[in-house]
CSV table of C-alpha atoms in Angstrom, one decimal:
chain,number,residue,atom,x,y,z
A,3,MET,CA,-16.8,8.9,4.1
A,4,GLU,CA,-18.6,5.5,3.7
A,5,LYS,CA,-19.4,3.5,0.7
A,6,GLN,CA,-20.9,0.0,0.3
A,7,ARG,CA,-17.7,-1.9,-0.5
A,8,VAL,CA,-14.9,0.4,0.8
A,9,VAL,CA,-15.1,2.3,4.1
A,10,LEU,CA,-12.9,5.3,4.9
A,11,THR,CA,-12.6,6.6,8.5
A,12,VAL,CA,-10.2,9.4,9.6
A,13,GLU,CA,-8.7,9.6,13.1
A,14,ASN,CA,-5.7,11.6,14.3
A,15,HIS,CA,-4.8,12.4,10.7
A,16,VAL,CA,-4.8,8.7,9.7
A,17,GLY,CA,-7.1,7.5,7.0
A,18,VAL,CA,-8.2,3.9,7.5
A,19,VAL,CA,-9.3,2.2,4.3
A,20,THR,CA,-11.3,-0.9,5.0
A,21,MET,CA,-12.3,-3.3,2.2
A,22,ASN,CA,-15.8,-4.2,3.2
A,23,ARG,CA,-17.1,-7.4,1.5
A,24,PRO,CA,-16.8,-10.0,4.3
A,25,GLU,CA,-19.3,-12.3,2.6
A,26,ALA,CA,-17.0,-12.6,-0.4
A,27,GLY,CA,-13.6,-12.5,1.4
A,28,ASN,CA,-13.2,-8.9,0.5
A,29,ALA,CA,-12.9,-10.0,-3.2
A,30,LEU,CA,-12.4,-7.2,-5.7
A,31,ASP,CA,-15.2,-6.7,-8.2
A,32,LEU,CA,-15.9,-3.7,-10.5
A,33,GLN,CA,-17.8,-1.7,-7.8
A,34,MET,CA,-15.1,-2.2,-5.2
A,35,ALA,CA,-12.4,-1.2,-7.7
A,36,LYS,CA,-14.3,2.0,-8.5
A,37,GLU,CA,-14.8,2.8,-4.8
A,38,LEU,CA,-11.1,2.0,-4.0
A,39,MET,CA,-10.0,4.5,-6.7
A,40,GLU,CA,-12.4,7.2,-5.3
A,41,VAL,CA,-11.1,6.6,-1.8
A,42,ALA,CA,-7.5,6.7,-3.0
A,43,ILE,CA,-8.0,10.1,-4.7
A,44,HIS,CA,-9.6,11.4,-1.5
A,45,CYS,CA,-6.7,10.2,0.6
A,46,SER,CA,-4.1,11.6,-1.7
A,47,GLU,CA,-5.8,15.0,-1.9
A,48,ASN,CA,-7.2,15.6,1.7
A,49,ASP,CA,-4.7,17.5,3.8
A,50,GLU,CA,-6.2,16.3,7.0
A,51,ILE,CA,-5.0,12.8,6.1
A,52,ARG,CA,-1.3,12.4,6.6
A,53,ALA,CA,-0.9,8.6,6.7
A,54,VAL,CA,-3.1,5.8,5.2
A,55,VAL,CA,-3.8,2.3,6.5
A,56,ILE,CA,-5.5,-0.4,4.4
A,57,THR,CA,-7.1,-3.5,5.8
A,58,GLY,CA,-10.0,-5.9,5.3
A,59,VAL,CA,-13.1,-6.4,7.4
A,60,GLY,CA,-13.5,-9.7,9.1
A,61,ASN,CA,-10.8,-12.4,9.1
A,62,LYS,CA,-9.5,-11.8,5.6
A,63,PHE,CA,-7.5,-9.1,3.9
A,64,SER,CA,-8.6,-9.9,0.4
A,65,VAL,CA,-8.9,-13.1,-1.5
A,66,GLY,CA,-8.2,-11.2,-4.8
A,67,GLY,CA,-10.4,-10.8,-7.8
A,68,ASP,CA,-14.1,-11.8,-7.6
A,69,LEU,CA,-14.0,-14.7,-10.2
A,70,LYS,CA,-17.7,-15.4,-9.9
A,71,SER,CA,-18.6,-11.8,-11.0
A,72,PHE,CA,-16.0,-12.0,-13.8
A,73,ALA,CA,-17.2,-15.3,-15.1
A,74,LYS,CA,-20.8,-13.9,-15.3
A,75,GLU,CA,-19.6,-11.6,-18.1
A,76,GLY,CA,-19.2,-14.5,-20.5
A,77,ASP,CA,-17.6,-13.5,-23.8
A,78,GLU,CA,-17.2,-10.0,-22.4
A,79,ILE,CA,-14.9,-11.0,-19.6
A,80,GLY,CA,-11.9,-9.5,-21.3
A,81,THR,CA,-13.5,-6.1,-21.6
A,82,HIS,CA,-14.9,-6.4,-18.1
A,83,LEU,CA,-11.4,-7.1,-16.7
A,84,LYS,CA,-10.0,-4.1,-18.5
A,85,ASN,CA,-12.6,-1.9,-16.7
A,86,VAL,CA,-11.9,-3.5,-13.3
A,87,THR,CA,-8.1,-3.1,-13.7
A,88,ALA,CA,-8.4,0.5,-14.9
A,89,TYR,CA,-10.0,1.5,-11.6
A,90,LEU,CA,-7.8,-0.8,-9.5
A,91,HIS,CA,-4.6,0.2,-11.0
A,92,GLN,CA,-5.4,3.9,-10.8
A,93,ALA,CA,-6.2,3.4,-7.1
A,94,ILE,CA,-2.9,1.7,-6.5
A,95,SER,CA,-1.0,4.4,-8.4
A,96,TYR,CA,-2.6,7.1,-6.2
A,97,PHE,CA,-1.8,5.2,-3.0
A,98,ALA,CA,1.7,4.3,-3.9
A,99,ARG,CA,2.7,7.7,-5.2
A,100,MET,CA,1.1,9.9,-2.6
A,101,ASN,CA,3.4,11.7,-0.2
A,102,LYS,CA,1.7,10.0,2.8
A,103,PRO,CA,2.9,6.7,4.2
A,104,PHE,CA,0.8,3.8,3.0
A,105,ILE,CA,0.6,0.9,5.5
A,106,GLY,CA,-1.0,-2.5,5.0
A,107,ALA,CA,-2.6,-4.3,8.0
A,108,VAL,CA,-3.0,-7.8,6.7
A,109,ASN,CA,-5.5,-9.6,8.8
A,110,GLY,CA,-5.7,-13.0,7.2
A,111,ILE,CA,-5.4,-14.3,3.6
A,112,ALA,CA,-3.9,-12.0,1.0
A,113,ALA,CA,-4.3,-13.8,-2.3
A,114,GLY,CA,-4.0,-12.7,-5.9
A,115,ALA,CA,-4.8,-9.0,-6.2
A,116,GLY,CA,-5.0,-8.9,-2.4
A,117,MET,CA,-1.3,-9.9,-2.2
A,118,SER,CA,-0.4,-7.5,-5.0
A,119,LEU,CA,-2.1,-4.7,-3.0
A,120,ALA,CA,-0.2,-5.7,0.1
A,121,CYS,CA,3.1,-5.6,-1.9
A,122,ALA,CA,2.2,-2.0,-3.1
A,123,CYS,CA,2.2,-0.7,0.5
A,124,ASP,CA,5.2,1.2,1.8
A,125,LEU,CA,5.1,-0.9,5.0
A,126,VAL,CA,3.2,-4.1,5.8
A,127,TYR,CA,2.3,-5.6,9.2
A,128,ALA,CA,0.6,-9.0,9.3
A,129,SER,CA,-1.3,-10.9,11.9
A,130,ASN,CA,0.2,-14.2,12.9
A,131,ASN,CA,-2.5,-16.2,11.1
A,132,SER,CA,-2.1,-14.3,7.8
A,133,LYS,CA,-1.1,-16.1,4.6
A,134,PHE,CA,0.1,-14.8,1.2
A,135,VAL,CA,-0.3,-16.5,-2.2
A,136,MET,CA,-0.2,-15.0,-5.7
A,137,ALA,CA,-2.7,-17.7,-7.1
A,138,TYR,CA,-2.9,-16.3,-10.6
A,139,ASN,CA,-1.0,-19.1,-12.6
A,140,LYS,CA,-3.0,-21.8,-10.8
A,141,ILE,CA,-6.1,-20.6,-12.7
A,142,GLY,CA,-4.2,-19.8,-15.9
A,143,LEU,CA,-4.0,-16.0,-15.3
A,144,THR,CA,-1.2,-13.5,-14.9
A,145,PRO,CA,-0.8,-10.9,-12.1
A,146,ASP,CA,-2.5,-7.6,-11.9
A,147,GLY,CA,-2.7,-4.9,-9.2
A,148,SER,CA,1.1,-4.1,-9.5
A,149,GLY,CA,2.1,-7.6,-8.5
A,150,SER,CA,4.6,-8.1,-11.3
A,151,TYR,CA,6.2,-4.7,-10.5
A,152,PHE,CA,6.6,-4.8,-6.7
A,153,LEU,CA,7.0,-8.6,-6.0
A,154,PRO,CA,10.3,-9.1,-7.8
A,155,ARG,CA,11.6,-5.9,-6.4
A,156,ILE,CA,10.8,-7.2,-2.9
A,157,VAL,CA,11.9,-10.8,-3.0
A,158,GLY,CA,14.0,-11.0,-6.2
A,159,MET,CA,13.2,-12.4,-9.6
A,160,LYS,CA,13.7,-16.1,-8.9
A,161,ARG,CA,11.6,-16.2,-5.7
A,162,ALA,CA,8.9,-14.1,-7.4
A,163,LEU,CA,8.7,-16.6,-10.3
A,164,GLU,CA,8.7,-19.5,-7.8
A,165,LEU,CA,5.7,-17.9,-6.0
A,166,MET,CA,3.9,-17.6,-9.4
A,167,TYR,CA,4.8,-20.9,-11.0
A,168,THR,CA,4.2,-23.1,-7.9
A,169,ASN,CA,1.4,-21.2,-6.3
A,170,ARG,CA,3.4,-21.5,-3.0
A,171,MET,CA,1.6,-20.1,0.0
A,172,LEU,CA,3.7,-18.2,2.5
A,173,ASN,CA,2.7,-18.0,6.2
A,174,ALA,CA,3.2,-14.8,8.0
A,175,GLN,CA,6.6,-15.7,9.4
A,176,GLU,CA,7.8,-16.8,5.9
A,177,ALA,CA,6.5,-13.6,4.4
A,178,ASN,CA,8.4,-11.7,7.1
A,179,GLU,CA,11.6,-13.6,6.3
A,180,TRP,CA,11.2,-12.9,2.6
A,181,GLY,CA,10.7,-9.2,3.2
A,182,ILE,CA,7.1,-9.0,2.1
A,183,VAL,CA,6.0,-7.8,5.6
A,184,ASN,CA,7.9,-5.7,8.1
A,185,ASP,CA,6.6,-7.5,11.2
A,186,VAL,CA,4.2,-10.2,12.4
A,187,VAL,CA,2.0,-9.4,15.4
A,188,PRO,CA,-0.7,-11.3,17.3
A,189,GLU,CA,-4.1,-10.9,15.5
A,190,ALA,CA,-5.7,-9.1,18.5
A,191,ASP,CA,-2.9,-6.5,18.5
A,192,LEU,CA,-2.6,-5.9,14.7
A,193,MET,CA,-4.7,-2.7,14.4
A,194,ASN,CA,-3.4,-1.2,17.6
A,195,VAL,CA,0.2,-1.7,16.5
A,196,VAL,CA,-0.4,-0.3,13.0
A,197,MET,CA,-2.5,2.6,14.2
A,198,GLU,CA,0.2,3.6,16.7
A,199,LEU,CA,2.8,3.6,13.9
A,200,ALA,CA,0.5,5.4,11.5
A,201,GLU,CA,-0.3,8.2,14.0
A,202,ASN,CA,3.4,8.7,14.8
A,203,LEU,CA,4.2,8.9,11.1
A,204,ALA,CA,1.2,11.3,10.5
A,205,LYS,CA,3.0,13.7,12.8
A,206,GLY,CA,6.1,13.5,10.7
A,207,PRO,CA,7.4,15.3,7.5
A,208,VAL,CA,4.9,13.9,4.9
A,209,HIS,CA,6.5,15.8,2.0
A,210,ALA,CA,9.9,14.4,3.0
A,211,PHE,CA,8.4,10.9,3.1
A,212,GLY,CA,7.0,11.4,-0.4
A,213,ALA,CA,10.3,12.7,-1.7
A,214,THR,CA,12.1,9.7,-0.2
A,215,LYS,CA,9.6,7.3,-1.8
A,216,LYS,CA,10.3,8.9,-5.2
A,217,LEU,CA,14.1,8.7,-4.6
A,218,PHE,CA,13.9,5.0,-3.8
A,219,ALA,CA,11.7,4.3,-6.9
A,220,HIS,CA,14.1,6.2,-9.2
A,221,SER,CA,17.1,4.4,-7.8
A,222,LEU,CA,16.1,1.2,-9.6
A,223,GLN,CA,16.5,2.7,-13.0
A,224,GLU,CA,19.4,5.2,-12.5
A,225,THR,CA,23.2,4.9,-12.5
A,226,LEU,CA,25.0,5.7,-9.3
A,227,GLU,CA,26.0,9.2,-10.5
A,228,SER,CA,22.6,10.1,-11.9
A,229,GLN,CA,20.9,8.9,-8.7
A,230,MET,CA,23.3,11.0,-6.6
A,231,ALA,CA,22.5,14.0,-8.8
A,232,ILE,CA,18.8,13.5,-8.1
A,233,GLU,CA,19.6,13.1,-4.4
A,234,ALA,CA,21.5,16.5,-4.4
A,235,THR,CA,18.5,18.3,-6.0
A,236,SER,CA,16.0,16.7,-3.6
A,237,LEU,CA,18.1,17.4,-0.6
A,238,SER,CA,18.5,21.1,-1.5
A,239,GLU,CA,14.8,21.4,-2.2
A,240,ARG,CA,13.9,19.9,1.1
A,241,ALA,CA,16.3,22.1,3.0
A,242,ILE,CA,14.5,25.3,1.9
A,243,SER,CA,11.0,23.8,2.4
A,244,GLN,CA,8.9,24.6,5.5
A,245,GLU,CA,9.4,21.1,6.7
A,246,GLY,CA,13.1,21.3,6.3
A,247,GLN,CA,13.4,24.7,7.9
A,248,GLU,CA,11.3,23.5,10.9
A,249,GLY,CA,13.3,20.3,11.2
A,250,ILE,CA,16.7,22.0,11.2
A,251,GLN,CA,15.6,24.7,13.6
A,252,ALA,CA,14.1,22.1,16.0
A,253,PHE,CA,17.4,20.2,15.9
A,254,LEU,CA,19.4,23.4,16.7
A,255,GLU,CA,17.0,24.3,19.5
A,256,LYS,CA,17.1,20.7,20.9
A,257,ARG,CA,13.3,20.3,20.7
A,258,GLU,CA,10.9,18.0,18.8
A,259,ALA,CA,10.0,19.3,15.3
A,260,ASP,CA,6.3,20.3,14.8
A,261,PHE,CA,5.6,19.2,11.3
A,262,LEU,CA,1.8,19.5,11.7
A,263,LYS,CA,2.0,23.3,11.4
A,264,ASN,CA,3.7,23.1,8.0
């Protein structure tokens, strides 16, 4: 599945989504947002794909929104941005809520919507030369692409506001220390490290992964008792599922579970 601005390849049950505008730093314009949504739907619905990796072509992850294309809209820029964000936000919603692990491979600058997109990933691995900056307030704008949702949950409210107000740029190591990325690896090793992880996760219980994501998301708005009630329901549902039955039986038989057959 290949499009002009977003490329999807599938290997060993891993869908690799590559933002493909190297001449523009993989900036998000209306067409890229549309294609990203289409790819997100495909990834979420295709049973062959059991884990998803997102990265950018070249030496940048994404510099964020394509301000040049936005400015060309003149007085219609507000309407245009509602169209862009409609597609972008739907794409992020599909990626974030699908059962399959969603892994970011940040290969350079992640700015604005690019940083928001990285924050929306379940796991993030960054090359040692990558940098992260929200960038919005510097040009008088506010975050999109889920940035105002995920960033304060990852780093805390005060640090999130600091990143917004001051336009502070974090290097890869700082982003790791702040919890934005899971690990920093040499640039040449980034995709090998991420693909090895993604292929291992693709062999795992994807429906249990999805249920776990939902539990964690709910935990931010539930009381202790209501969350434990949700946990009990989810656990019992997973125990009678094909994945749960295979996992329990494999444990009792002292063998590796084969979740690919479920």
